[in-house]
mmCIF file of C-alpha atoms and ligand atoms in Angstrom:
data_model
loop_
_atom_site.group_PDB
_atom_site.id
_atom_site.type_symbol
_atom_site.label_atom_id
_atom_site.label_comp_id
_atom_site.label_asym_id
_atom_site.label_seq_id
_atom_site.Cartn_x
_atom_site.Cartn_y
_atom_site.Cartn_z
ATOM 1 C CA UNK A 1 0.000 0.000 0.000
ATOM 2 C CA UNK A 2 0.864 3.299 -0.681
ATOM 3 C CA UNK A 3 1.207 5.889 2.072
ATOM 4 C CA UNK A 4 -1.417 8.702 1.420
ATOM 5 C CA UNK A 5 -1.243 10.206 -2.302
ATOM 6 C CA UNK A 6 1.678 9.761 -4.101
ATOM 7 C CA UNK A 7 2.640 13.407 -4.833
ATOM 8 C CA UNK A 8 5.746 12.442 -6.219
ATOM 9 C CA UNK A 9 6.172 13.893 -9.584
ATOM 10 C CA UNK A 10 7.050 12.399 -12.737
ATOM 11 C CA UNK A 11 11.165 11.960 -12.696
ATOM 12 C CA UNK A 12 12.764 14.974 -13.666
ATOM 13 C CA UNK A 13 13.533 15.095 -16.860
ATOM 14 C CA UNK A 14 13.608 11.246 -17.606
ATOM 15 C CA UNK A 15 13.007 11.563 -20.773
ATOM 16 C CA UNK A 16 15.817 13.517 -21.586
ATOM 17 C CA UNK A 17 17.863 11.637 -19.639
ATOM 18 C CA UNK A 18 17.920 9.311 -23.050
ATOM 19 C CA UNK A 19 17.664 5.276 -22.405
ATOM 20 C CA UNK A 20 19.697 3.545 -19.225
ATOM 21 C CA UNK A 21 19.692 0.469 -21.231
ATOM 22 C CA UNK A 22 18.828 -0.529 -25.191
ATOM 23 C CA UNK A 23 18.709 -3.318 -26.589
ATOM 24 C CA UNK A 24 19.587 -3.281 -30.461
ATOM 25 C CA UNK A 25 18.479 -5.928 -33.180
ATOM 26 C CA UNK A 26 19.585 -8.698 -30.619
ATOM 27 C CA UNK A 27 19.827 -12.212 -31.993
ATOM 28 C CA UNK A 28 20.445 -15.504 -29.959
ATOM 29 C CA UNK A 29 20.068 -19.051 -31.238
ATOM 30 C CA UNK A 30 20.701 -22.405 -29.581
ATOM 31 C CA UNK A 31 23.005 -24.901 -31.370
ATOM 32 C CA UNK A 32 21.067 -28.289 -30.474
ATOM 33 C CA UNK A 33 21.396 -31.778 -31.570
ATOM 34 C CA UNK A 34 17.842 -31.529 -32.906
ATOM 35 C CA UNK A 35 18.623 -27.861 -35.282
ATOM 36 C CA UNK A 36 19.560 -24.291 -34.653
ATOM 37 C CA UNK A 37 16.363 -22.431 -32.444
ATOM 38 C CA UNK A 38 16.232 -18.897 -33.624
ATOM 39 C CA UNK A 39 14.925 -17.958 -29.890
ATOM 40 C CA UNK A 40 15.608 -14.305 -30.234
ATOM 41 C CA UNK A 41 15.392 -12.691 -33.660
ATOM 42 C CA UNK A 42 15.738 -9.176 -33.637
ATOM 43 C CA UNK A 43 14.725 -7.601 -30.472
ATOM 44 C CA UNK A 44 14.748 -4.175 -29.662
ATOM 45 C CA UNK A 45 13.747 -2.559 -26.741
ATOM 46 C CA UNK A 46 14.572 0.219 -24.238
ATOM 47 C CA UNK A 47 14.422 1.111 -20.730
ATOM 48 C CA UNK A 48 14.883 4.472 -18.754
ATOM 49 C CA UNK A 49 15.983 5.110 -15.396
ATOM 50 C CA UNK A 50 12.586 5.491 -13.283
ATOM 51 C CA UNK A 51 10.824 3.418 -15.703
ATOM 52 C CA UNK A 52 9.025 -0.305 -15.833
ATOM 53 C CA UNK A 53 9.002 -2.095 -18.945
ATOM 54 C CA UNK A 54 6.460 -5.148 -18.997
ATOM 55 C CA UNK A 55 8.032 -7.554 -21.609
ATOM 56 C CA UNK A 56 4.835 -10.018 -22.022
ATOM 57 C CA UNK A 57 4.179 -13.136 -24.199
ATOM 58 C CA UNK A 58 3.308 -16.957 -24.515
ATOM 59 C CA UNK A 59 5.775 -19.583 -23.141
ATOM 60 C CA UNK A 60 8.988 -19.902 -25.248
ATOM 61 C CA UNK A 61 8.526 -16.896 -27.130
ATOM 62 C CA UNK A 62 12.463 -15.668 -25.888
ATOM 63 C CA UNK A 63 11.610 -13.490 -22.799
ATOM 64 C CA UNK A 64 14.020 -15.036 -20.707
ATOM 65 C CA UNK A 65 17.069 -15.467 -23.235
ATOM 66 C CA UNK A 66 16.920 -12.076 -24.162
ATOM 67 C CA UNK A 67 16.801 -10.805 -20.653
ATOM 68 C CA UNK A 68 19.862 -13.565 -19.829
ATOM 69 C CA UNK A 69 21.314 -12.075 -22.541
ATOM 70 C CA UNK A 70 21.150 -8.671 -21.167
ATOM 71 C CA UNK A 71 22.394 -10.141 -17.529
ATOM 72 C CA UNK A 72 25.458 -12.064 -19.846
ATOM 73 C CA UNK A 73 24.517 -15.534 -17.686
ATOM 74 C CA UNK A 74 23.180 -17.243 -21.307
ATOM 75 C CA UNK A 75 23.552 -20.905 -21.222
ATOM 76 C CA UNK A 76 26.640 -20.877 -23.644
ATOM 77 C CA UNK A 77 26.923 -23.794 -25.743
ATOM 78 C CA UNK A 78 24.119 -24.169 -26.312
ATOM 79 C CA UNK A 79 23.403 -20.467 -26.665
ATOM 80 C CA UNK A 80 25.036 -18.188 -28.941
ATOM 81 C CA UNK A 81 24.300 -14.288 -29.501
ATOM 82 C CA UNK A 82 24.877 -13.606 -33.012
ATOM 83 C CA UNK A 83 23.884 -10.520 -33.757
ATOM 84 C CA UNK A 84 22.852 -6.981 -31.384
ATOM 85 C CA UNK A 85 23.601 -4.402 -29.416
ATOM 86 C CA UNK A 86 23.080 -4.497 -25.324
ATOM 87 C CA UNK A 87 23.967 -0.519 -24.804
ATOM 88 C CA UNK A 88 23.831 -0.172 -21.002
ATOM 89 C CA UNK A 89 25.014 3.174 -19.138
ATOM 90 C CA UNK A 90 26.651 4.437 -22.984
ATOM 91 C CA UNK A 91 28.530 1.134 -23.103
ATOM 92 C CA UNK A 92 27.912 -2.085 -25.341
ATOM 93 C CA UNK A 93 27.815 -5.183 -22.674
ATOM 94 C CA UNK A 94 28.583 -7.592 -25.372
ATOM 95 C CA UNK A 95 31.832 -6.109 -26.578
ATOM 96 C CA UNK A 96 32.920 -5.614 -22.751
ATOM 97 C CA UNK A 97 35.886 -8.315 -21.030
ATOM 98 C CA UNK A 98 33.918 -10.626 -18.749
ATOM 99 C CA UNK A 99 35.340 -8.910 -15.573
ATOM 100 C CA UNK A 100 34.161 -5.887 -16.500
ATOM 101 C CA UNK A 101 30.579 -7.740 -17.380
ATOM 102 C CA UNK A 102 30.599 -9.196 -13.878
ATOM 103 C CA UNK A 103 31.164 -5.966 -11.881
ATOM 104 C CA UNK A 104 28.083 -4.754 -13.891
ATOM 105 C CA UNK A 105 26.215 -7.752 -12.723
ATOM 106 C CA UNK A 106 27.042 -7.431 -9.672
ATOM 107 C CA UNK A 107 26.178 -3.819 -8.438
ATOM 108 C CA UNK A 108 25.023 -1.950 -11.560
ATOM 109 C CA UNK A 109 22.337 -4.520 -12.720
ATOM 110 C CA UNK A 110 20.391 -7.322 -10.606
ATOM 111 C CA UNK A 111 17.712 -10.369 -11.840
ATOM 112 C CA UNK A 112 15.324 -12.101 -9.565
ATOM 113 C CA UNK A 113 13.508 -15.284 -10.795
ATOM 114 C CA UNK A 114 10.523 -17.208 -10.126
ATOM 115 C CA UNK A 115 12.046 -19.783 -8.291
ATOM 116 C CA UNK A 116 13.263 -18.242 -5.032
ATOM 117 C CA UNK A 117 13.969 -21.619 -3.114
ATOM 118 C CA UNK A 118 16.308 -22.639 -5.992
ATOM 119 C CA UNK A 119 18.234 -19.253 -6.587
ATOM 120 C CA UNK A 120 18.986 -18.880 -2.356
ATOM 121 C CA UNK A 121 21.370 -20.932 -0.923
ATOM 122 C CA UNK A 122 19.340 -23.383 1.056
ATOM 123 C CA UNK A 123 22.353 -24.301 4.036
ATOM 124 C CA UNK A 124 22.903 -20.205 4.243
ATOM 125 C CA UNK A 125 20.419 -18.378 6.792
ATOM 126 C CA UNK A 126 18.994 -15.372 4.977
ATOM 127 C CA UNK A 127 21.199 -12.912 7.346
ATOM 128 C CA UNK A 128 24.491 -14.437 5.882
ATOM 129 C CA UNK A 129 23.328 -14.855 2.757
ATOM 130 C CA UNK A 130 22.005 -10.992 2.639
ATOM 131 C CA UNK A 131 25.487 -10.224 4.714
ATOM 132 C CA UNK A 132 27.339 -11.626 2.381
ATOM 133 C CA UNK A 133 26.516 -8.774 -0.270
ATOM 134 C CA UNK A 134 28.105 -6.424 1.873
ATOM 135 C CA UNK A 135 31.243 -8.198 3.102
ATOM 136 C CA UNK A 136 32.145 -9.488 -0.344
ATOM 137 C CA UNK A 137 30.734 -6.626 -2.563
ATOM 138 C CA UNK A 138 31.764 -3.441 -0.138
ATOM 139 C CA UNK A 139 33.956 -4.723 2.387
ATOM 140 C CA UNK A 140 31.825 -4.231 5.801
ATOM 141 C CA UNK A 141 32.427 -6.052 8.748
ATOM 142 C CA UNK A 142 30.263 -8.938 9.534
ATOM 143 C CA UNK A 143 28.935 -6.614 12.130
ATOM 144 C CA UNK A 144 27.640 -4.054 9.480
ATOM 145 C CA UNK A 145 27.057 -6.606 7.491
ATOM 146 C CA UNK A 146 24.810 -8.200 9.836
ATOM 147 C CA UNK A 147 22.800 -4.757 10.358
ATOM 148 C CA UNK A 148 22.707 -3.820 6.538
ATOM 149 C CA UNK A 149 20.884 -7.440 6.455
ATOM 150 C CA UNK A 150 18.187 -6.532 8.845
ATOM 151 C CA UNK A 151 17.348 -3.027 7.439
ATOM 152 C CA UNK A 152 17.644 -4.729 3.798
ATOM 153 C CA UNK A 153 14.859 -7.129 4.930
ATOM 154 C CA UNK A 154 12.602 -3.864 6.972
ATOM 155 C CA UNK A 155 13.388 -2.228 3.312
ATOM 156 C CA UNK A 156 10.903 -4.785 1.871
ATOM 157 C CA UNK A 157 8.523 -4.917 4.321
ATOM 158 C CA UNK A 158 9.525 -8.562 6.114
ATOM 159 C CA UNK A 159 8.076 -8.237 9.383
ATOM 160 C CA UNK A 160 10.433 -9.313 12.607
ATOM 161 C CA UNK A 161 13.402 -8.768 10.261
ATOM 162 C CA UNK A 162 15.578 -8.312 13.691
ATOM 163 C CA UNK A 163 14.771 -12.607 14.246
ATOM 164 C CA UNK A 164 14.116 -13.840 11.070
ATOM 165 C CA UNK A 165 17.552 -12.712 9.940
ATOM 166 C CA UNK A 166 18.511 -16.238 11.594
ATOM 167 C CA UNK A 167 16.419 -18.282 9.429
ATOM 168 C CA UNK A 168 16.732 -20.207 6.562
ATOM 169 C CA UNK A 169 15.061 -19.904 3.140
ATOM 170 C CA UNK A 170 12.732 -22.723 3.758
ATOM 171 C CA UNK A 171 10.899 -21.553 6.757
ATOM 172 C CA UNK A 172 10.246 -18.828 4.801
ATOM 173 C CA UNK A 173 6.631 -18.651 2.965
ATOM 174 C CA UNK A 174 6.488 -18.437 -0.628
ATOM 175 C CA UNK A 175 5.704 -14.485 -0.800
ATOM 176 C CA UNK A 176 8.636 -13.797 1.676
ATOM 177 C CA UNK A 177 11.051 -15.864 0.152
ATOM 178 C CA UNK A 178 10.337 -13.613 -3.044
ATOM 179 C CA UNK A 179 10.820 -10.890 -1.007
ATOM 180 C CA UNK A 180 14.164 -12.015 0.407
ATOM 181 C CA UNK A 181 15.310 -12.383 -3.162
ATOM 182 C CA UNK A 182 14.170 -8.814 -4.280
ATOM 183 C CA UNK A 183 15.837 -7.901 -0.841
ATOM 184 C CA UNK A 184 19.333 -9.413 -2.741
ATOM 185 C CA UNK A 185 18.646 -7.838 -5.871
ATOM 186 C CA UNK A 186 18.329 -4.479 -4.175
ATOM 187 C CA UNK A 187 21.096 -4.882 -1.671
ATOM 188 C CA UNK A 188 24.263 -2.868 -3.957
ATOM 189 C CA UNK A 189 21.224 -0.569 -4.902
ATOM 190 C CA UNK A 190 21.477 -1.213 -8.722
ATOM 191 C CA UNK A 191 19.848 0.870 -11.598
ATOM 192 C CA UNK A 192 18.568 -2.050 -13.282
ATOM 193 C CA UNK A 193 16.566 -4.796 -12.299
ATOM 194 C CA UNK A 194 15.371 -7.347 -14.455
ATOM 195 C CA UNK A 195 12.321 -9.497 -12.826
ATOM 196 C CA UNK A 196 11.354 -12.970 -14.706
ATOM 197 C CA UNK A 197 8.163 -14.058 -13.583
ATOM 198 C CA UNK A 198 8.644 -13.084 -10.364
ATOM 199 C CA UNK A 199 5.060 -13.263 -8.895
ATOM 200 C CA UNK A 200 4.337 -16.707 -11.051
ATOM 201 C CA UNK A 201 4.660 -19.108 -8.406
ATOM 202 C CA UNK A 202 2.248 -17.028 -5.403
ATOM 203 C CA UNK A 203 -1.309 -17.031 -4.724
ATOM 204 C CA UNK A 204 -2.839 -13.955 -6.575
ATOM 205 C CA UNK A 205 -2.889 -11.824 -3.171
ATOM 206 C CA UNK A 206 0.348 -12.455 -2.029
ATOM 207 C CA UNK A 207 1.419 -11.522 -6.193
ATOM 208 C CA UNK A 208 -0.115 -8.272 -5.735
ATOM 209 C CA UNK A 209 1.695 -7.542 -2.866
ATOM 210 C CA UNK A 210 5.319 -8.212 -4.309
ATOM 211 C CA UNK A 211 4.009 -6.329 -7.689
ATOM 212 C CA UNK A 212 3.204 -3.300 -5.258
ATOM 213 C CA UNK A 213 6.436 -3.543 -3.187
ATOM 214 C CA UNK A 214 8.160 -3.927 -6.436
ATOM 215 C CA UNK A 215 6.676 -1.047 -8.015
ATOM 216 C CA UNK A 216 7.281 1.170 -4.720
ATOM 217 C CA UNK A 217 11.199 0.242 -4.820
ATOM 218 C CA UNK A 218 11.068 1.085 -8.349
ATOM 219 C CA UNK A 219 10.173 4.599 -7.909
ATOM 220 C CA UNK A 220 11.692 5.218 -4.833
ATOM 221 C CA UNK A 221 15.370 4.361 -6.011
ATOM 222 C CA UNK A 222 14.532 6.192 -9.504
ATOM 223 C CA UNK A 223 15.624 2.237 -10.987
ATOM 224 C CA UNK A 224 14.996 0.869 -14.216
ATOM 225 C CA UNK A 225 12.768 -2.483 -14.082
ATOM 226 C CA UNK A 226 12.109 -5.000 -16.301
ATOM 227 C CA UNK A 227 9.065 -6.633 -15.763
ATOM 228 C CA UNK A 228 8.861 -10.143 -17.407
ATOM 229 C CA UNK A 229 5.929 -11.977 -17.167
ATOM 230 C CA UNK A 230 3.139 -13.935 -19.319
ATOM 231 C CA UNK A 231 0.254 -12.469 -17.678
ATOM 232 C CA UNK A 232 -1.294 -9.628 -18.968
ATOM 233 C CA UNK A 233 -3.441 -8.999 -15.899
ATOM 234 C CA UNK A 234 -0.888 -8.324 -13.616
ATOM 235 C CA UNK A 235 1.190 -5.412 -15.218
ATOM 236 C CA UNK A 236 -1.503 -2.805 -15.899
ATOM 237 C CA UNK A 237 -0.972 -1.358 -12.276
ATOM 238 C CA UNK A 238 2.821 -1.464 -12.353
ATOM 239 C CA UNK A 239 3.809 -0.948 -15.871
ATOM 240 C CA UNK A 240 4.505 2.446 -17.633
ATOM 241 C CA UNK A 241 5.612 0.656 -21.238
ATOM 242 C CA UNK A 242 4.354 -2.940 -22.322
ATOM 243 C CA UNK A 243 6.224 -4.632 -25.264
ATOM 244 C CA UNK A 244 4.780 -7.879 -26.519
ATOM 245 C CA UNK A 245 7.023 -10.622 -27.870
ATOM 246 C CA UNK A 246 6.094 -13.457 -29.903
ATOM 247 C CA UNK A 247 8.443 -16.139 -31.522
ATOM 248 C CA UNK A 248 11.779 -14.161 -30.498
ATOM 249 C CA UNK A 249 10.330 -10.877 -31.641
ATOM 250 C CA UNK A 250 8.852 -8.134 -30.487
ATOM 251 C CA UNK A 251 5.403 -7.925 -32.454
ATOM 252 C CA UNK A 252 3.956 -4.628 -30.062
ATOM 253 C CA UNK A 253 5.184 -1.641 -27.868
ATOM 254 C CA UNK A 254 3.163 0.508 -26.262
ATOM 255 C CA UNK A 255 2.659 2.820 -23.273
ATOM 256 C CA UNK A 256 0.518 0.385 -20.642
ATOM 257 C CA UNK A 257 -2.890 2.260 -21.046
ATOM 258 C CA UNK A 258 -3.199 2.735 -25.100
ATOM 259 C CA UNK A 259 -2.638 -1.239 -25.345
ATOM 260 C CA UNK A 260 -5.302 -2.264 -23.359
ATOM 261 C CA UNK A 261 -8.227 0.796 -24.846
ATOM 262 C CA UNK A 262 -6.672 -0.609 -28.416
ATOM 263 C CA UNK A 263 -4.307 -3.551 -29.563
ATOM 264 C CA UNK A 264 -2.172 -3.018 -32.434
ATOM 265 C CA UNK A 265 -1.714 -6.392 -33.182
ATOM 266 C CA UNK A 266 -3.915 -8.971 -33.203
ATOM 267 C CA UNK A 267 -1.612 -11.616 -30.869
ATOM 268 C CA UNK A 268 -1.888 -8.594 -28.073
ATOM 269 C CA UNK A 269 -5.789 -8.471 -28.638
ATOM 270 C CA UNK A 270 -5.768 -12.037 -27.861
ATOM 271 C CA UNK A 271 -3.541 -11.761 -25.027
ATOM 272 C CA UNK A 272 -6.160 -9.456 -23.473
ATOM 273 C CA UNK A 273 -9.464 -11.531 -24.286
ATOM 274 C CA UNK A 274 -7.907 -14.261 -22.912
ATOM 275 C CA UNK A 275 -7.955 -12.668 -18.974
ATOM 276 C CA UNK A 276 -10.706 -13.735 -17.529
ATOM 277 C CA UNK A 277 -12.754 -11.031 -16.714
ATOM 278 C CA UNK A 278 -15.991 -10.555 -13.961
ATOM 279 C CA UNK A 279 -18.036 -8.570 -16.464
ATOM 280 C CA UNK A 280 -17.848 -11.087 -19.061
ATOM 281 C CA UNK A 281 -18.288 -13.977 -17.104
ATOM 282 C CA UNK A 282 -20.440 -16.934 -18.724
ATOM 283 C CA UNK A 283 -19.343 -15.390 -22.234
ATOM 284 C CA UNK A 284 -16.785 -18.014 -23.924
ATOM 285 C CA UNK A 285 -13.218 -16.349 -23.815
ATOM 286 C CA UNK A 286 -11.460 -15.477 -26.757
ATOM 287 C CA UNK A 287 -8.799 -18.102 -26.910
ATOM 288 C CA UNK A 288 -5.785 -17.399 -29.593
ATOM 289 C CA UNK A 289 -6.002 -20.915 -31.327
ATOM 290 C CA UNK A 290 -3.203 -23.308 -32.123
ATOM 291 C CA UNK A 291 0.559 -22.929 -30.813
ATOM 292 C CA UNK A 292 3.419 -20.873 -30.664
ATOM 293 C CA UNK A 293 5.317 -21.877 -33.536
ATOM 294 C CA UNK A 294 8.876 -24.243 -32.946
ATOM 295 C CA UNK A 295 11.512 -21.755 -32.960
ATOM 296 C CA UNK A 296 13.091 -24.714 -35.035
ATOM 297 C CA UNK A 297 10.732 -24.184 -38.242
ATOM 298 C CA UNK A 298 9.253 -20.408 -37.606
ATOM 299 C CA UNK A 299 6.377 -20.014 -40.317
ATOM 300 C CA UNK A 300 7.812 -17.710 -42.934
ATOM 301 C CA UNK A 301 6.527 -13.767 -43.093
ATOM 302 C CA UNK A 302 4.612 -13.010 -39.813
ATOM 303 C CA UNK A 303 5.356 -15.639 -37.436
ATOM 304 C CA UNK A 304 1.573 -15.568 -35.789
ATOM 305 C CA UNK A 305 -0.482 -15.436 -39.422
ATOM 306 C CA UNK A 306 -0.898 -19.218 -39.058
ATOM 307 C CA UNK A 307 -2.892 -17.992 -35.802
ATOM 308 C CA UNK A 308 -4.082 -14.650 -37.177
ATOM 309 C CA UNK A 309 -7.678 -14.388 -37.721
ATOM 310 C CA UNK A 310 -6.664 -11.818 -40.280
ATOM 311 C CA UNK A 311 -4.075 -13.239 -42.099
ATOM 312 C CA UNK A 312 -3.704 -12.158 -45.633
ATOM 313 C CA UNK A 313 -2.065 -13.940 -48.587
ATOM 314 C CA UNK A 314 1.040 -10.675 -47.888
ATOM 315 C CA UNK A 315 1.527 -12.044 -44.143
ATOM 316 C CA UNK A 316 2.692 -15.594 -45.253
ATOM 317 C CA UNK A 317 5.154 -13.971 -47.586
ATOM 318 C CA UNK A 318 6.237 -10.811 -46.235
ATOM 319 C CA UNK A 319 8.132 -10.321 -42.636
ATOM 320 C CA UNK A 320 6.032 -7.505 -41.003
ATOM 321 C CA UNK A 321 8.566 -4.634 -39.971
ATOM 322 C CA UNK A 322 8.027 -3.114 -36.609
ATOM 323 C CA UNK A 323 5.696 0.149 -38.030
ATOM 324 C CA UNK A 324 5.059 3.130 -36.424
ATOM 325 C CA UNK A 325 1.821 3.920 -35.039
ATOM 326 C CA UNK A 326 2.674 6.905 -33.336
ATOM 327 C CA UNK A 327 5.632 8.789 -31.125
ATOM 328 C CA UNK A 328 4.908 5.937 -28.835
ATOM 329 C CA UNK A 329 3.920 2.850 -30.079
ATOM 330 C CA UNK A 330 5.146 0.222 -32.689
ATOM 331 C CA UNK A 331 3.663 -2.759 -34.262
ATOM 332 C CA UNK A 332 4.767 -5.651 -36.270
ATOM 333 C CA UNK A 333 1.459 -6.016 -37.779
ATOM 334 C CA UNK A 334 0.834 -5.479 -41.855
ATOM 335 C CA UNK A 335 -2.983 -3.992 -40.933
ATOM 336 C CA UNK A 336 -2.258 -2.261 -37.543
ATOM 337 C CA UNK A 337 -4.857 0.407 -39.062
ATOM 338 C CA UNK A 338 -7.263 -2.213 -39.393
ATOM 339 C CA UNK A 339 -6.461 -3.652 -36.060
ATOM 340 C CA UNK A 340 -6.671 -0.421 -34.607
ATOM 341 C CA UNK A 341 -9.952 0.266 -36.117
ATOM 342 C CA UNK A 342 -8.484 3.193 -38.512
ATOM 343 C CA UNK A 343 -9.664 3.670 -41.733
ATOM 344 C CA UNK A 344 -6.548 1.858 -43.392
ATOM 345 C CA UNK A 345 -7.656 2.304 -47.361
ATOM 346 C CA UNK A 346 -7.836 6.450 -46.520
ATOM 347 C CA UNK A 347 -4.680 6.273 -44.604
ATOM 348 C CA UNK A 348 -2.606 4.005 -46.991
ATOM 349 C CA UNK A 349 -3.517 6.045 -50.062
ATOM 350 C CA UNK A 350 -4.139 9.563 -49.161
ATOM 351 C CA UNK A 351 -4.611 10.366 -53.197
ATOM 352 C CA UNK A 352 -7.045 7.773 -54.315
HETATM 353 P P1 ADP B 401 10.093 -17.538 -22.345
HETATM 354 O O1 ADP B 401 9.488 -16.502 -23.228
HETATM 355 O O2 ADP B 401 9.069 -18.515 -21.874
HETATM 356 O O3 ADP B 401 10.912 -16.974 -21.240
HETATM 357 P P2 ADP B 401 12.618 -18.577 -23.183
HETATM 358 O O4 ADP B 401 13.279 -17.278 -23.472
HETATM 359 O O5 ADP B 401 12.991 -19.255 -21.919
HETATM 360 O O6 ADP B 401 11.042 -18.408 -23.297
HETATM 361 O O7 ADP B 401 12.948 -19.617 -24.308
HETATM 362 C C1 ADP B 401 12.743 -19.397 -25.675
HETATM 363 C C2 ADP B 401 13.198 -20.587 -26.445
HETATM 364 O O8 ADP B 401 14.615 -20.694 -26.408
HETATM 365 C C3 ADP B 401 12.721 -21.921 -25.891
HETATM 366 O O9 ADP B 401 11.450 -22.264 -26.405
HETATM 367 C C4 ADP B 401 13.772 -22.878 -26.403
HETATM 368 O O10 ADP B 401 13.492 -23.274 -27.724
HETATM 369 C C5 ADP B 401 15.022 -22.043 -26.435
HETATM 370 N N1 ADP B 401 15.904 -22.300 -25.285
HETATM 371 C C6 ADP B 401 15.934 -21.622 -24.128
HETATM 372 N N2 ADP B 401 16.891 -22.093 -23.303
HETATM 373 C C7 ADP B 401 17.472 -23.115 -23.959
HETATM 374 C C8 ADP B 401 18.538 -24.022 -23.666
HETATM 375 N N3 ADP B 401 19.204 -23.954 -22.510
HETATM 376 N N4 ADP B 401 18.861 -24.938 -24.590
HETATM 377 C C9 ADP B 401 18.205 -25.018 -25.777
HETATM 378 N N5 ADP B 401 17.199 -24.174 -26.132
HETATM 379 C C10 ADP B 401 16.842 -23.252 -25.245
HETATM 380 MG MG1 MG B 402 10.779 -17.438 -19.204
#
């Protein structure tokens, strides 16, 4: 919860401030026995300090390889980049030595998963483990260490942080746990933080909660967040900028609000009819048929036309480009106009 009204005004001048991190035509494939999978094919996106990105689609569509590509912990073999750009404070991570790439993963940018129990060290109790930031990373005393811990832990809202320093990730609950790993991610106060599915594995209250506290650390350390995360329903509160991926590429980008009053792409439209909804309850939901396509074999021109209910003999031919729909959105769609309920003839050919 918020305390009173949030007076806080918008980040001064954060839009001047130009990106903290962009992502340029990124490629990554994995070399398998069964083929190459093109998992990432082109991505571009951008993030500003002060700002939450929601990067949203389907299982498998390459949300989490392109954000391990960002973090430089891809699986390599099998995973290659081959192509791209990761510009991050005015430098390119990919052309950086690996030292230099691990200093920037250790204080400058930060990922928490979905799978807290896994990613904490199970035989470490939360204190050391949250200690252990400090006395490696800035050279406190176990002491200070100890203390940093504990006001870490008050930081995101664990209650008895002063005791449950002593414990161990397990007799933590689910929504805790989460927020002991945020509470890791935070700890060298980074700019970036990239968030995969973080809320995926809690009950939808105790989700809110870590979308709120989230969202609060966000602002109040003026960070750049990547929100990752198949669910459309839970970013609309949190988000400022959605982009949609689909088959390694980014098909939509939008500010939050304009994407759910009107999809430019028809995948995104059936991202949103498929949240179930209490006003349309006992309607059938809109269900995008078939699959996401194997990233082995990707359908040639627009990946989705074999699940477009629009598709047009140009979309199994012709790649879409991402078009501009305005100063602030993009689409990868051929009929965005249509999709977007423009008049497309009058806008295509102003002269006829
Ligand atoms: P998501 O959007 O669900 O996060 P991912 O980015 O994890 O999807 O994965 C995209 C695709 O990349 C997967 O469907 C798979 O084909 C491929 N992939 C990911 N990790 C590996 C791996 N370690 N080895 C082989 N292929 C992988
Ligand atoms: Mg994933």
């Amino acid at each position: 919860m918020t305390t009173s009204l949030d007076v806080t005004p918008a980040p001064e001048g954060a839009a001047a401030e130009g990106p903290l991190l962009e992502v340029r035509d990124l490629h990554v494939e994995f070399r398998t026995r069964d083929g190459v999978a093109k998992a990432v094919n082109g991505v571009d996106y951008a993030v500003r300090a002060g700002e939450t990105l929601a990067v949203l689609g389907e299982s498998g569509s390459g949300k989490s390889v392109t954000a391990q590509a960002v973090m430089g912990i891809l699986d390599s073999p099998p995973g290659f980049v081959t192509r791209g750009e990761v510009i991050f404070q005015d430098r390119d991570l990919l052309k950086v030595s690996g030292e230099e790439r691990r200093r920037v993963r250790g204080a400058r940018m930060a990922m928490i998963f979905q799978d807290a129990l896994s990613a904490l060290n199970p035989v470490l109790s939360v204190g050391d483990q949250l200690g252990e930031m400090f006395t490696v990373h800035r050279g406190l005393s176990r002491k200070d260490a100890r203390a940093r811990a504990i006001e870490l832990m008050e930081r995101v809202r664990i209650p008895a942080a002063r005791e449950r320093v002593r414990q161990y990730p397990h007799q933590f609950s689910g929504g805790m746990r989460q927020r002991v790993m945020i509470a890791m991610a935070m700890a060298l106060e980074p700019d970036l933080i990239i968030a995969d599915e973080p809320t995926t594995a809690l009950d939808v209250t105790v989700q809110a909660q870590v979308m709120e506290l989230l969202a609060d650390l966000r602002r109040e350390y003026h960070m750049g967040l990547i929100l990752i995360t198949h669910d459309l329903g839970v970013v609309a509160d949190v988000a400022d900028r959605i982009a949609v991926m689909y088959a390694g590429r980014i098909v939509e980008t939008s500010p939050v609000h304009d994407i759910y009053r009107a999809p430019a792409h028809l995948y995104t439209k059936g991202l949103l009819e498929s949240i179930p909804r209490v006003d349309r309850k006992g309607r059938e939901l809109y269900a995008i048929k078939g699959l996401p396509p194997s990233l082995l074999h990707i359908p040639p021109g627009c990946a989705f036309h074999p699940r477009c209910p629009m598709a047009r003999p140009v979309c199994r031919t012709d790649v879409p480009p991402l078009y501009r729909v305005n100063a602030e959105r993009t689409s990868a769609c051929h009929f965005w106009k249509e999709t977007l309920g423009v008049d497309s003839a009058a806008a295509d050919h102003p002269g006829a």
